Structures are given as C-alpha cells and as structure tokens.
PDB file of C-alpha atoms in Angstrom:
ATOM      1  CA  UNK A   1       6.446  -0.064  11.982  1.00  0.00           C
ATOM      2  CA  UNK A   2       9.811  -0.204  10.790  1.00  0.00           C
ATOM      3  CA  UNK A   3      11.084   2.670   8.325  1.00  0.00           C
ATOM      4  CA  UNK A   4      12.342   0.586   5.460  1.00  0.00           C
ATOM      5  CA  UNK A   5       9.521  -1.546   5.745  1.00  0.00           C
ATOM      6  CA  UNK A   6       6.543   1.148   5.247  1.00  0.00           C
ATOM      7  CA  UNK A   7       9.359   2.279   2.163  1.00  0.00           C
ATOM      8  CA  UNK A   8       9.048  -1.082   0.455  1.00  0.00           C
ATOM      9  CA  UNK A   9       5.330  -1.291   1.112  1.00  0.00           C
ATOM     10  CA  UNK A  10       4.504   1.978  -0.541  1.00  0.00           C
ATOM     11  CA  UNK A  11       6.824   0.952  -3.787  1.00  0.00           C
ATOM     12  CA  UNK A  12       4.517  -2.639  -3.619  1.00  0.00           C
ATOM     13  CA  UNK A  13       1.345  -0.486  -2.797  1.00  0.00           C
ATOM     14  CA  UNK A  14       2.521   1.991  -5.879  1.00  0.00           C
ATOM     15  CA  UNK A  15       3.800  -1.345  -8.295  1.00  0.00           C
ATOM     16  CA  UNK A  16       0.244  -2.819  -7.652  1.00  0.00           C
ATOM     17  CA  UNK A  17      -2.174  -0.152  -7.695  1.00  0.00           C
ATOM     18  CA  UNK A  18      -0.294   0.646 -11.620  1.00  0.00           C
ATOM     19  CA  UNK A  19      -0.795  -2.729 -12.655  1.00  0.00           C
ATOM     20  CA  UNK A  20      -4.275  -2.455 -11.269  1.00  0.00           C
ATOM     21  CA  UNK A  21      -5.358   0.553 -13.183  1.00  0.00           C
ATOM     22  CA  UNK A  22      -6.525   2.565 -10.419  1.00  0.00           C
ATOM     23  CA  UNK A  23      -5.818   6.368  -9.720  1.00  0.00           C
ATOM     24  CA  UNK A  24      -4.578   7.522  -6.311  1.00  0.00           C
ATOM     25  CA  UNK A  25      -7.947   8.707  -5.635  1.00  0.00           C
ATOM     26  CA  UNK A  26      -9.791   5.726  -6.777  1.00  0.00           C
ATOM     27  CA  UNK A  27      -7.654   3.694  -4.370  1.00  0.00           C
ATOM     28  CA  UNK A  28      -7.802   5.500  -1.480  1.00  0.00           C
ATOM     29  CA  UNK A  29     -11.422   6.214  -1.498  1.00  0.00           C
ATOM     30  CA  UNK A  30     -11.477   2.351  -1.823  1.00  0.00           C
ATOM     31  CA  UNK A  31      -9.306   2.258   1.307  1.00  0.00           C
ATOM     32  CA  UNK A  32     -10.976   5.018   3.071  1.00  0.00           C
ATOM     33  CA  UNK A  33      -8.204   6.753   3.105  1.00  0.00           C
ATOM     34  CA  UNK A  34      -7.090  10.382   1.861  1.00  0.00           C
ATOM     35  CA  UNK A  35      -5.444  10.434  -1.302  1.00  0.00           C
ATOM     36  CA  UNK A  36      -2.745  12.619   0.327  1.00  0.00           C
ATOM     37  CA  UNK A  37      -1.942  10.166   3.251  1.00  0.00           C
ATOM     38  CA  UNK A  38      -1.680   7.929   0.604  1.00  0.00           C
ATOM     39  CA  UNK A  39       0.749   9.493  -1.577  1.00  0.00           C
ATOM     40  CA  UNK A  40       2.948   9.620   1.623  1.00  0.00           C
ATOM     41  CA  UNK A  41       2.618   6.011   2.296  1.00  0.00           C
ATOM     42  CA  UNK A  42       3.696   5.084  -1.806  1.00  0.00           C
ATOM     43  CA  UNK A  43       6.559   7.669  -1.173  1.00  0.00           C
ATOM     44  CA  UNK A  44       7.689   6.485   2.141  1.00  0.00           C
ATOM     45  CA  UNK A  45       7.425   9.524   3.896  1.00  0.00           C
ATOM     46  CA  UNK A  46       4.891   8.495   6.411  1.00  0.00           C
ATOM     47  CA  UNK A  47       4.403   5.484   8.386  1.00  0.00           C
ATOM     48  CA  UNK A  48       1.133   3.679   8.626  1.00  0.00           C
ATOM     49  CA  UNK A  49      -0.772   1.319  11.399  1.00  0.00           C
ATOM     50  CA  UNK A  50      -1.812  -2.225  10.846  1.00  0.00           C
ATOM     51  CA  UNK A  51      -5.332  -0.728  10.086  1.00  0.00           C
ATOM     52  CA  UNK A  52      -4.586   1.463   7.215  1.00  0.00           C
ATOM     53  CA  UNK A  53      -2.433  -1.647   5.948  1.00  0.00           C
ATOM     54  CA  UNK A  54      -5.593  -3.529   5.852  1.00  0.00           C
ATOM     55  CA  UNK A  55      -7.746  -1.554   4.328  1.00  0.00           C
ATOM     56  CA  UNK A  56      -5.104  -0.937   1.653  1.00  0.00           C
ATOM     57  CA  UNK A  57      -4.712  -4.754   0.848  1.00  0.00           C
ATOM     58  CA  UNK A  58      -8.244  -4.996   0.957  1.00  0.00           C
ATOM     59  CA  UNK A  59      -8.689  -2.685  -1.733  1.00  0.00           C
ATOM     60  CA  UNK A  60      -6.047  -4.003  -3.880  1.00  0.00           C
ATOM     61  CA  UNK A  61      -7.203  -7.860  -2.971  1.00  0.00           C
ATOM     62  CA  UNK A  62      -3.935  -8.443  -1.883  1.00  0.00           C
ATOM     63  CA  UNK A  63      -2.392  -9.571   1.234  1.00  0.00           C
ATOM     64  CA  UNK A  64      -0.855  -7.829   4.041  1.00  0.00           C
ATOM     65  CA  UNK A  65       2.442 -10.261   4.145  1.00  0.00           C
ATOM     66  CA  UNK A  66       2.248  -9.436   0.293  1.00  0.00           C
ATOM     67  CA  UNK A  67       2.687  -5.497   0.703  1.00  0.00           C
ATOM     68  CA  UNK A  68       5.357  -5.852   3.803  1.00  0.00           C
ATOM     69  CA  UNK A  69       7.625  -8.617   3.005  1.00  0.00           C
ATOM     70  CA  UNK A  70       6.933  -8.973  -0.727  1.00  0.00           C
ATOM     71  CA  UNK A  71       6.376 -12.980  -0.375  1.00  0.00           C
ATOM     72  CA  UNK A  72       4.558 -14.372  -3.470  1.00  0.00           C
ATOM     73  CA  UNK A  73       3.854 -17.163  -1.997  1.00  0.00           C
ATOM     74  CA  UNK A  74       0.883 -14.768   0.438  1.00  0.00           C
ATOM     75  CA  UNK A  75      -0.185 -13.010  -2.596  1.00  0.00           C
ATOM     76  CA  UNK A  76      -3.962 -13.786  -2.729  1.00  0.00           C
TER      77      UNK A  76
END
C-alpha cells in the first residue's frame, strides 16, 4: 500500500478511535492487533495489509474506503 495512503489512514484511524472513546489498547485488542503495531499504523510509520485494515474498520464499525480515501459517502 501506498505511503501517503497508510499516513492518512492512521490520522482517520487516530481521528475516529478519539471520537470513539477507546484507548489504543482497547482498540487493538478489538482488532487483534498489538497496541504497538498500532501506534505505528496512527503514526504512519508502518504500512499495513488489507487484513489488518479490516479488522481495524471492523472494530471501529467503519468502512475500509472510509479509513483510505476518507469518502463520507462509505462511512457506515
């Protein structure tokens, strides 16, 4: 995945798990991730597959489009 597009998905990722009220470890146990990895992601300095995208949105109930291109019109 492209660089400035994991960047602009973490700051969505970061924007939405704020508004949500969740921790970084309260979301990334929900994603099954680490709360590390996740940091990285929200920071941009690590890219991520389509599967750790997934379970990301899935824990936030929010699409995929939503986190990559920031559409409103896929937010769920």
């Amino acid at each position: 995945m492209d660089n400035n597009l994991c960047k602009e998905a973490g700051k969505r990722i970061y924007r939405i798990r704020k508004e949500k009220g969740y921790t970084r470890d309260m979301l990334a146990d929900k994603a099954g991730i680490s709360s590390k990895f996740l940091y990285e992601i929200e920071c941009g300095t690590k890219r991520f597959s389509a599967e750790y995208l997934g379970r990301i949105a899935k824990a936030l109930n929010v699409s995929c489009d939503y986190l990559l291109f920031g559409d409103e019109d896929t937010l769920k």
